[in-house]
Every structure is written in C-alpha cells, then in structure tokens.
Amino acid sequence: MDWDSAYRGEGAFDGPPPWNIGEPQPELAALIRAGKVRSDVLDAGCGHAELALALAGDGYTVVGIDLSPTAIAAAEAAAQERDLTTATFVADDITSFSGFDGRFNTVIDSTLFHSLPVEGRDGYLRSVYRAAAPGAAYFVLVFAKGAFPAELEQKPNEVTEDELRETVGRYWTVDEIRPAFIHSIPPRFTDAPFPMPAHDSDEKGRMKMPAFLLSAHKPA
Ligand SMILES: C[S@@+](CC[C@H](N)C(=O)[O-])C[C@H]1O[C@@H](n2cnc3c(N)ncnc32)[C@H](O)[C@@H]1O
C-alpha cells in the first residue's frame, strides 16, 4: 500500500481515502469522553489526524506520527488553521521511530494496526512500548476478520481476537478486547468487482465495519 499516493488522491481508491471521515472514530471519541485518555498522547499512524486535533482542542498535548508526508502536511495545516498549539506532527515510520522514550501516558492506534504488514507488527509494538511512560494506556481500534470481502486480494490485515491478544500481549498487558465498529465512507476499490459484505450504516450514512477495540497498559 502506497499511503502517500492515497492521500494525494492517486491511489487504489476512487476518491478520498475512505477512512478520512472528518472526525475521530466514534469509538475513540467515546474513550476521550469517558476520561480514559491522559496527556501526553501519541496518535500512532495519525493520517489527517482528526483524533490528535480533537485532543489538542480539548487541551491535551499530542504528537501524531505518520509515514505519509502528505498526511502530515495536512495535519499541520489543520492545526495551524484551528489555532492548536499543543499538537505536533512527525513524518516517520512507526515500526522504527525513536526519540520519545518514556514520553506518552496514552498511545492510541486509530486503524493503524491492520494497515501494517504482519511482519511490521513486532517493530511497531516495540517502538510504541518504548515511547510509552510507565503505567501508560494503549488503545487499538482494528478491523476484525470478515470486514472485507474474502475474495479481495489487497485488503487490510484484519485480525481475530486471539491473534490480536497474542500479538499485543508480547509487549503490553492486555486488559480488554471487545467488539467495536470502524466507521468508514463506503470504499470503492478501483481494481475489485466484489461487493462489500452487508454492513449496517450509521446516521451519517457511513459503513459500520466490524472491528475490535483493545485496551492495554504498560506496568507502572
Ligand atoms: C487507515 S489509515 C488511518 C489514519 C488515521 N489514524 C485515521 O484514523 O484516520 C492508516 C494510516 O497509517 C499510516 N501508516 C501506515 N504504515 C505506517 C508506518 N509504517 N508508519 C507510520 N504510519 C504508517 C498511513 O499513512 C495511514 O495514514
């Protein structure tokens, strides 16, 4: 997946990336409202960073990291436009970044996990664990198996609950994994004639795709 070309509108999608919903994923917005998020926050694989921007709007100090310079430039421009001074953005590879050891009290993965190749997961988990402070919370919103048509060759690396628990549990203490939804603009893949599975829609006409929300922590 060439992430930067997706953000430049030249990728596999017929239009803007389907994950750009213009606001934080509702499952993660609910976590913020429930008081589960503490500064400083890492928005891992932030993309256009609606999550980081919403957190900064609420007074949190937040760093967004993404591989795509185009997405990072868009996030920086949005922060400037909204006059948000506590959000900073870095173009880097989340599977190997450094320079933030022990810094973050919360790490949030808004649909990054399934975007990484399976062989990139270990480096990712090791890197974000290193960047987390003792006692930090870690949240992952990730597609569950069955979210996409089985026939689709190029699709996100959807997970089973056991796979997610085992993989994250190599580094983090997993507290809970529960069924959740990822809200998405219905994707139109230019190279795939397969229909999407019949998922429900939300009140804004977005697809509610099956997912897991994982909560974990780093021992204090
Ligand atoms: C599905 S998008 C989610 C973006 C954003 N978190 C959201 O909720 O809208 C996945 C993001 O992960 C980023 N990404 C993929 N591989 C990455 C890597 N190795 N390091 C950093 N970011 C990566 C992509 O550029 C993309 O922005």
CSV table of C-alpha atoms and ligand atoms in Angstrom, one decimal:
chain,number,residue,atom,x,y,z
A,1,MET,CA,0.0,0.0,0.0
A,2,ASP,CA,1.4,3.4,-1.1
A,3,TRP,CA,0.0,5.5,1.7
A,4,ASP,CA,1.2,8.8,0.4
A,5,SER,CA,-0.3,8.3,-3.0
A,6,ALA,CA,-3.7,7.5,-1.3
A,7,TYR,CA,-3.5,10.9,0.4
A,8,ARG,CA,-2.6,12.6,-2.9
A,9,GLY,CA,-5.7,11.1,-4.5
A,10,GLU,CA,-3.6,8.8,-6.8
A,11,GLY,CA,-4.1,5.5,-5.0
A,12,ALA,CA,-6.3,2.5,-5.1
A,13,PHE,CA,-9.4,4.5,-4.2
A,14,ASP,CA,-11.8,6.2,-6.4
A,15,GLY,CA,-11.8,9.4,-4.4
A,16,PRO,CA,-10.6,10.4,-0.9
A,17,PRO,CA,-9.4,7.6,1.4
A,18,PRO,CA,-12.5,6.0,3.0
A,19,TRP,CA,-11.0,6.4,6.5
A,20,ASN,CA,-11.0,10.2,6.3
A,21,ILE,CA,-14.3,10.7,8.0
A,22,GLY,CA,-13.5,14.3,9.1
A,23,GLU,CA,-13.7,13.5,12.9
A,24,PRO,CA,-12.2,11.0,15.3
A,25,GLN,CA,-13.6,7.4,15.1
A,26,PRO,CA,-16.7,7.4,17.3
A,27,GLU,CA,-15.3,4.5,19.5
A,28,LEU,CA,-12.2,6.6,20.3
A,29,ALA,CA,-14.2,9.8,20.8
A,30,ALA,CA,-16.2,7.8,23.4
A,31,LEU,CA,-13.0,6.9,25.2
A,32,ILE,CA,-12.0,10.5,25.4
A,33,ARG,CA,-15.4,11.5,26.8
A,34,ALA,CA,-15.1,8.7,29.3
A,35,GLY,CA,-11.9,10.2,30.6
A,36,LYS,CA,-9.6,7.3,29.6
A,37,VAL,CA,-7.0,9.5,27.8
A,38,ARG,CA,-4.2,11.2,29.7
A,39,SER,CA,-1.6,13.6,28.2
A,40,ASP,CA,0.9,13.3,26.6
A,41,VAL,CA,-0.8,11.3,23.9
A,42,LEU,CA,0.7,9.6,20.8
A,43,ASP,CA,-1.6,9.3,17.8
A,44,ALA,CA,0.1,6.4,16.0
A,45,GLY,CA,-0.4,6.4,12.3
A,46,CYS,CA,-2.3,9.7,12.6
A,47,GLY,CA,-3.1,10.3,8.9
A,48,HIS,CA,-5.0,13.6,8.7
A,49,ALA,CA,-5.1,13.4,12.5
A,50,GLU,CA,-8.7,14.3,13.4
A,51,LEU,CA,-8.1,12.4,16.6
A,52,ALA,CA,-4.9,14.4,17.6
A,53,LEU,CA,-6.6,17.6,16.5
A,54,ALA,CA,-9.7,16.9,18.6
A,55,LEU,CA,-7.5,16.1,21.6
A,56,ALA,CA,-5.5,19.3,21.2
A,57,GLY,CA,-8.8,21.2,21.0
A,58,ASP,CA,-9.6,19.7,24.4
A,59,GLY,CA,-6.2,20.9,25.8
A,60,TYR,CA,-4.2,17.6,25.5
A,61,THR,CA,-0.6,17.6,24.4
A,62,VAL,CA,-0.4,15.2,21.5
A,63,VAL,CA,2.1,14.0,18.9
A,64,GLY,CA,1.0,12.5,15.6
A,65,ILE,CA,3.3,10.2,13.7
A,66,ASP,CA,2.6,9.0,10.2
A,67,LEU,CA,4.7,7.6,7.3
A,68,SER,CA,3.0,9.9,4.7
A,69,PRO,CA,4.5,13.4,4.4
A,70,THR,CA,1.3,14.5,2.6
A,71,ALA,CA,-0.9,13.5,5.5
A,72,ILE,CA,1.5,15.1,8.0
A,73,ALA,CA,1.4,18.4,6.0
A,74,ALA,CA,-2.4,18.3,6.0
A,75,ALA,CA,-2.5,17.7,9.8
A,76,GLU,CA,0.0,20.6,10.4
A,77,ALA,CA,-2.1,22.9,8.2
A,78,ALA,CA,-5.3,21.9,10.1
A,79,ALA,CA,-3.6,22.5,13.4
A,80,GLN,CA,-2.5,26.0,12.3
A,81,GLU,CA,-5.9,26.8,10.9
A,82,ARG,CA,-7.6,25.8,14.1
A,83,ASP,CA,-5.0,27.6,16.2
A,84,LEU,CA,-4.0,24.5,18.1
A,85,THR,CA,-0.6,24.8,19.7
A,86,THR,CA,-0.3,21.5,21.6
A,87,ALA,CA,-0.4,19.2,18.6
A,88,THR,CA,2.8,18.4,16.8
A,89,PHE,CA,3.3,16.1,13.9
A,90,VAL,CA,6.2,14.0,12.6
A,91,ALA,CA,6.7,12.1,9.4
A,92,ASP,CA,8.3,8.8,10.4
A,93,ASP,CA,8.0,5.1,10.3
A,94,ILE,CA,6.0,3.9,13.4
A,95,THR,CA,7.8,0.5,13.2
A,96,SER,CA,11.2,2.0,14.0
A,97,PHE,CA,10.8,5.6,15.2
A,98,SER,CA,12.7,6.8,18.3
A,99,GLY,CA,13.3,10.0,20.3
A,100,PHE,CA,10.3,9.8,22.6
A,101,ASP,CA,11.4,7.2,25.2
A,102,GLY,CA,9.0,7.0,28.1
A,103,ARG,CA,7.1,10.1,27.0
A,104,PHE,CA,3.5,9.2,26.4
A,105,ASN,CA,0.8,8.4,29.0
A,106,THR,CA,-1.6,7.3,26.3
A,107,VAL,CA,-0.9,5.7,22.9
A,108,ILE,CA,-3.9,5.5,20.5
A,109,ASP,CA,-3.9,3.4,17.3
A,110,SER,CA,-6.9,4.6,15.2
A,111,THR,CA,-7.0,1.9,12.5
A,112,LEU,CA,-3.2,1.7,12.0
A,113,PHE,CA,-2.7,-1.9,13.2
A,114,HIS,CA,-4.4,-3.5,10.3
A,115,SER,CA,-2.6,-1.1,7.9
A,116,LEU,CA,0.8,-2.6,8.7
A,117,PRO,CA,2.2,-5.6,7.1
A,118,VAL,CA,2.1,-8.6,9.5
A,119,GLU,CA,5.9,-8.6,9.7
A,120,GLY,CA,5.9,-4.9,10.7
A,121,ARG,CA,3.8,-5.6,13.9
A,122,ASP,CA,6.6,-6.5,16.2
A,123,GLY,CA,8.7,-3.4,15.4
A,124,TYR,CA,5.6,-1.3,15.8
A,125,LEU,CA,4.7,-2.7,19.2
A,126,ARG,CA,8.3,-2.5,20.4
A,127,SER,CA,8.6,1.1,19.2
A,128,VAL,CA,5.4,2.4,20.8
A,129,TYR,CA,6.1,0.5,24.0
A,130,ARG,CA,9.5,2.2,24.3
A,131,ALA,CA,7.8,5.6,23.7
A,132,ALA,CA,5.2,4.9,26.5
A,133,ALA,CA,5.6,6.0,30.1
A,134,PRO,CA,5.3,3.5,33.0
A,135,GLY,CA,1.5,3.0,33.6
A,136,ALA,CA,0.6,4.2,30.1
A,137,ALA,CA,-2.6,3.2,28.4
A,138,TYR,CA,-2.7,1.7,24.9
A,139,PHE,CA,-5.9,1.6,22.7
A,140,VAL,CA,-6.1,-0.1,19.4
A,141,LEU,CA,-9.1,0.1,17.0
A,142,VAL,CA,-8.6,-2.6,14.3
A,143,PHE,CA,-10.7,-4.4,11.7
A,144,ALA,CA,-12.0,-7.8,12.6
A,145,LYS,CA,-11.8,-10.7,10.2
A,146,GLY,CA,-14.8,-10.5,7.8
A,147,ALA,CA,-14.9,-6.7,7.5
A,148,PHE,CA,-13.8,-7.0,3.8
A,149,PRO,CA,-14.8,-9.5,1.1
A,150,ALA,CA,-12.9,-12.7,1.4
A,151,GLU,CA,-12.1,-12.6,-2.4
A,152,LEU,CA,-10.3,-9.2,-2.1
A,153,GLU,CA,-6.6,-9.8,-2.5
A,154,GLN,CA,-5.3,-6.4,-1.4
A,155,LYS,CA,-7.1,-5.6,1.9
A,156,PRO,CA,-6.2,-4.5,5.5
A,157,ASN,CA,-4.7,-7.2,7.7
A,158,GLU,CA,-7.9,-7.9,9.6
A,159,VAL,CA,-7.4,-9.8,12.9
A,160,THR,CA,-9.0,-12.4,15.1
A,161,GLU,CA,-9.4,-11.7,18.8
A,162,ASP,CA,-6.9,-14.4,19.7
A,163,GLU,CA,-4.3,-13.1,17.1
A,164,LEU,CA,-4.7,-9.5,18.5
A,165,ARG,CA,-4.4,-10.6,22.1
A,166,GLU,CA,-1.3,-12.8,21.4
A,167,THR,CA,0.5,-10.2,19.3
A,168,VAL,CA,-0.1,-7.2,21.5
A,169,GLY,CA,0.4,-9.3,24.7
A,170,ARG,CA,4.1,-9.9,23.7
A,171,TYR,CA,4.7,-6.3,24.9
A,172,TRP,CA,1.6,-4.9,26.6
A,173,THR,CA,-0.6,-6.1,29.4
A,174,VAL,CA,-4.0,-6.6,27.6
A,175,ASP,CA,-6.9,-5.6,29.8
A,176,GLU,CA,-9.9,-6.0,27.4
A,177,ILE,CA,-10.7,-6.7,23.8
A,178,ARG,CA,-14.3,-6.1,22.8
A,179,PRO,CA,-16.3,-6.0,19.6
A,180,ALA,CA,-16.5,-2.5,18.1
A,181,PHE,CA,-17.1,-0.6,14.8
A,182,ILE,CA,-14.9,1.3,12.4
A,183,HIS,CA,-17.0,3.9,10.7
A,184,SER,CA,-15.9,4.3,7.0
A,185,ILE,CA,-17.0,6.0,3.9
A,186,PRO,CA,-18.1,3.1,1.7
A,187,PRO,CA,-14.9,2.2,-0.1
A,188,ARG,CA,-15.0,1.9,-3.9
A,189,PHE,CA,-12.0,-0.2,-4.9
A,190,THR,CA,-11.0,0.6,-8.5
A,191,ASP,CA,-9.5,-2.8,-9.1
A,192,ALA,CA,-12.1,-5.1,-7.4
A,193,PRO,CA,-15.5,-6.0,-8.7
A,194,PHE,CA,-16.6,-7.6,-5.4
A,195,PRO,CA,-19.4,-6.1,-3.4
A,196,MET,CA,-18.7,-5.3,0.2
A,197,PRO,CA,-20.3,-7.5,2.9
A,198,ALA,CA,-23.7,-6.1,4.0
A,199,HIS,CA,-22.7,-3.9,7.0
A,200,ASP,CA,-25.1,-1.5,8.8
A,201,SER,CA,-24.7,2.2,8.3
A,202,ASP,CA,-24.6,5.0,10.9
A,203,GLU,CA,-26.8,8.1,11.0
A,204,LYS,CA,-24.3,9.9,8.7
A,205,GLY,CA,-24.5,7.1,6.0
A,206,ARG,CA,-21.1,5.7,6.8
A,207,MET,CA,-20.5,2.0,6.9
A,208,LYS,CA,-20.1,0.4,10.4
A,209,MET,CA,-17.4,-2.2,9.8
A,210,PRO,CA,-16.7,-5.0,12.3
A,211,ALA,CA,-13.7,-4.2,14.5
A,212,PHE,CA,-12.1,-4.8,17.9
A,213,LEU,CA,-11.3,-2.2,20.5
A,214,LEU,CA,-8.3,-3.3,22.5
A,215,SER,CA,-7.3,-1.7,25.9
A,216,ALA,CA,-3.9,-2.5,27.4
A,217,HIS,CA,-1.4,-0.9,29.7
A,218,LYS,CA,2.3,-0.8,30.4
A,219,PRO,CA,3.0,-1.8,34.0
A,220,ALA,CA,3.8,1.1,36.3
B,1,LIG,C1,-6.2,3.6,7.7
B,1,LIG,S1,-5.2,4.9,7.9
B,1,LIG,C2,-5.7,5.7,9.5
B,1,LIG,C3,-5.3,7.1,9.6
B,1,LIG,C4,-5.8,7.8,10.9
B,1,LIG,N1,-5.3,7.2,12.1
B,1,LIG,C5,-7.3,7.7,11.0
B,1,LIG,O1,-7.9,7.2,11.9
B,1,LIG,O2,-7.9,8.4,10.1
B,1,LIG,C6,-3.7,4.2,8.4
B,1,LIG,C7,-2.5,5.2,8.5
B,1,LIG,O3,-1.3,4.5,8.9
B,1,LIG,C8,-0.2,5.1,8.2
B,1,LIG,N2,0.9,4.2,8.2
B,1,LIG,C9,0.9,3.0,7.5
B,1,LIG,N3,2.1,2.4,7.7
B,1,LIG,C10,2.8,3.2,8.6
B,1,LIG,C11,4.1,3.2,9.2
B,1,LIG,N4,4.9,2.1,8.9
B,1,LIG,N5,4.5,4.2,10.0
B,1,LIG,C12,3.7,5.3,10.2
B,1,LIG,N6,2.4,5.4,9.7
B,1,LIG,C13,2.0,4.4,8.9
B,1,LIG,C14,-0.8,5.5,6.9
B,1,LIG,O4,0.0,6.5,6.2
B,1,LIG,C15,-2.2,5.9,7.2
B,1,LIG,O5,-2.3,7.3,7.5
